[in-house]
Amino acid sequence: SASRRDHLPSRWSAATSRQQQNADQSASKNMSSHVTGREKTARCAHLLVKHTESRNPVSRRTGEQITMSKDHARRYLEGLLEGIKAAPDSETAFRELCSSRSDCGSYREAGDLGDFGRGQMQRPFEEATFALKIGELSGVVDTDSGLHVILRLPLRSQRDSEPPAKKQRASQVRAAHLLLKTTSSRNPVSRRTNESIRLAPSDARVELEGYRKEIVGSADPHKAFAAKAKQRSDCSSYSRGGDLGHFGPGQMQKPFEDASFALEVGEISGIVESDSGLHIILRLA
């Protein structure tokens, strides 16, 4: 038969609704609690594609009702997975798609669900995650929430045990960003043009994805990022090529902060959504 991992359903539902999470967890309580000789904690990111048979067929990213059939969703996700595996950097490609395509609320964190223990997720999702090696991608996994691809990540608790000098380096970051405001932004006025925003969130996402591909594919991505921020960003930092200077925890909106601190120096994020609009972020220091 095919490998066990190919058939393990793997993903827990969206994580934005705490009530839904509790319901999911209680539904999984009948699983075995016997963990002797097995890992007890894991961390992963996942890309969830919901379909019309999903337990809650509403995308947590778009807020829209799902109309895609299960068969169509499987073909769609298999196509995305092929593209991820063919990419020069599969993990980066995966995390970008989690930000731009996942129907789980974790899309805001590029799919990252954080650390979790046995018994906290739906059984198929748990088994698929624990079966993976760190850095390994699953195949398509089927749960009541929808269809998933999972990437196992190092535990966050492992980062807590890093030497103090290393942790100090991450106490502040310096980042630049390109912000596209939308009609859903809390202040839908461009700081660059002082005009009211008429761009729909879905159109802004497509536009920003195009900019990111253009920047990453350029000969000098950092220079291209600054130039595009000056030309198009709706943040007042446009005049500095998007440079926001140094900032620490608690100084930015949480999704923006989390994305900035998760980046390596010189790395460009996928699309990040905040109350201000949609961003791509370049970590500078």
mmCIF file with all atom_site columns, C-alpha atoms in Angstrom, residues 4 31-42 117-119 123 126-128 130-131 152:
data_model
loop_
_atom_site.group_PDB
_atom_site.id
_atom_site.type_symbol
_atom_site.label_atom_id
_atom_site.label_alt_id
_atom_site.label_comp_id
_atom_site.label_asym_id
_atom_site.label_entity_id
_atom_site.label_seq_id
_atom_site.pdbx_PDB_ins_code
_atom_site.Cartn_x
_atom_site.Cartn_y
_atom_site.Cartn_z
_atom_site.occupancy
_atom_site.B_iso_or_equiv
_atom_site.pdbx_formal_charge
_atom_site.auth_seq_id
_atom_site.auth_comp_id
_atom_site.auth_asym_id
_atom_site.auth_atom_id
_atom_site.pdbx_PDB_model_num
ATOM 1  C CA . ARG A 1 4   ? 1.159  5.882  5.826  1.00 0.00 ? 4   ARG A CA 1
ATOM 2  C CA . MET A 1 31  ? -7.719 9.413  21.043 1.00 0.00 ? 31  MET A CA 1
ATOM 3  C CA . SER A 1 32  ? -5.157 7.501  23.041 1.00 0.00 ? 32  SER A CA 1
ATOM 4  C CA . SER A 1 33  ? -3.272 9.460  25.679 1.00 0.00 ? 33  SER A CA 1
ATOM 5  C CA . HIS A 1 34  ? -0.521 6.874  25.858 1.00 0.00 ? 34  HIS A CA 1
ATOM 6  C CA . VAL A 1 35  ? 2.665  8.713  24.923 1.00 0.00 ? 35  VAL A CA 1
ATOM 7  C CA . THR A 1 36  ? 5.381  6.535  26.417 1.00 0.00 ? 36  THR A CA 1
ATOM 8  C CA . GLY A 1 37  ? 8.371  6.476  24.113 1.00 0.00 ? 37  GLY A CA 1
ATOM 9  C CA . ARG A 1 38  ? 6.824  9.021  21.758 1.00 0.00 ? 38  ARG A CA 1
ATOM 10 C CA . GLU A 1 39  ? 7.308  12.738 21.291 1.00 0.00 ? 39  GLU A CA 1
ATOM 11 C CA . LYS A 1 40  ? 4.735  14.701 23.250 1.00 0.00 ? 40  LYS A CA 1
ATOM 12 C CA . THR A 1 41  ? 4.982  18.095 21.547 1.00 0.00 ? 41  THR A CA 1
ATOM 13 C CA . ALA A 1 42  ? 5.251  19.252 17.943 1.00 0.00 ? 42  ALA A CA 1
ATOM 14 C CA . GLY A 1 117 ? 0.710  18.437 22.389 1.00 0.00 ? 117 GLY A CA 1
ATOM 15 C CA . ARG A 1 118 ? -0.996 15.173 21.740 1.00 0.00 ? 118 ARG A CA 1
ATOM 16 C CA . GLY A 1 119 ? -4.742 15.373 22.211 1.00 0.00 ? 119 GLY A CA 1
ATOM 17 C CA . ARG A 1 123 ? -6.478 12.794 15.430 1.00 0.00 ? 123 ARG A CA 1
ATOM 18 C CA . GLU A 1 126 ? -1.903 15.035 14.992 1.00 0.00 ? 126 GLU A CA 1
ATOM 19 C CA . GLU A 1 127 ? -0.729 11.744 13.501 1.00 0.00 ? 127 GLU A CA 1
ATOM 20 C CA . ALA A 1 128 ? 0.393  13.333 10.263 1.00 0.00 ? 128 ALA A CA 1
ATOM 21 C CA . PHE A 1 130 ? 4.142  13.707 14.468 1.00 0.00 ? 130 PHE A CA 1
ATOM 22 C CA . ALA A 1 131 ? 4.993  11.346 11.600 1.00 0.00 ? 131 ALA A CA 1
ATOM 23 C CA . ARG A 1 152 ? 6.760  20.361 10.506 1.00 0.00 ? 152 ARG A CA 1
#
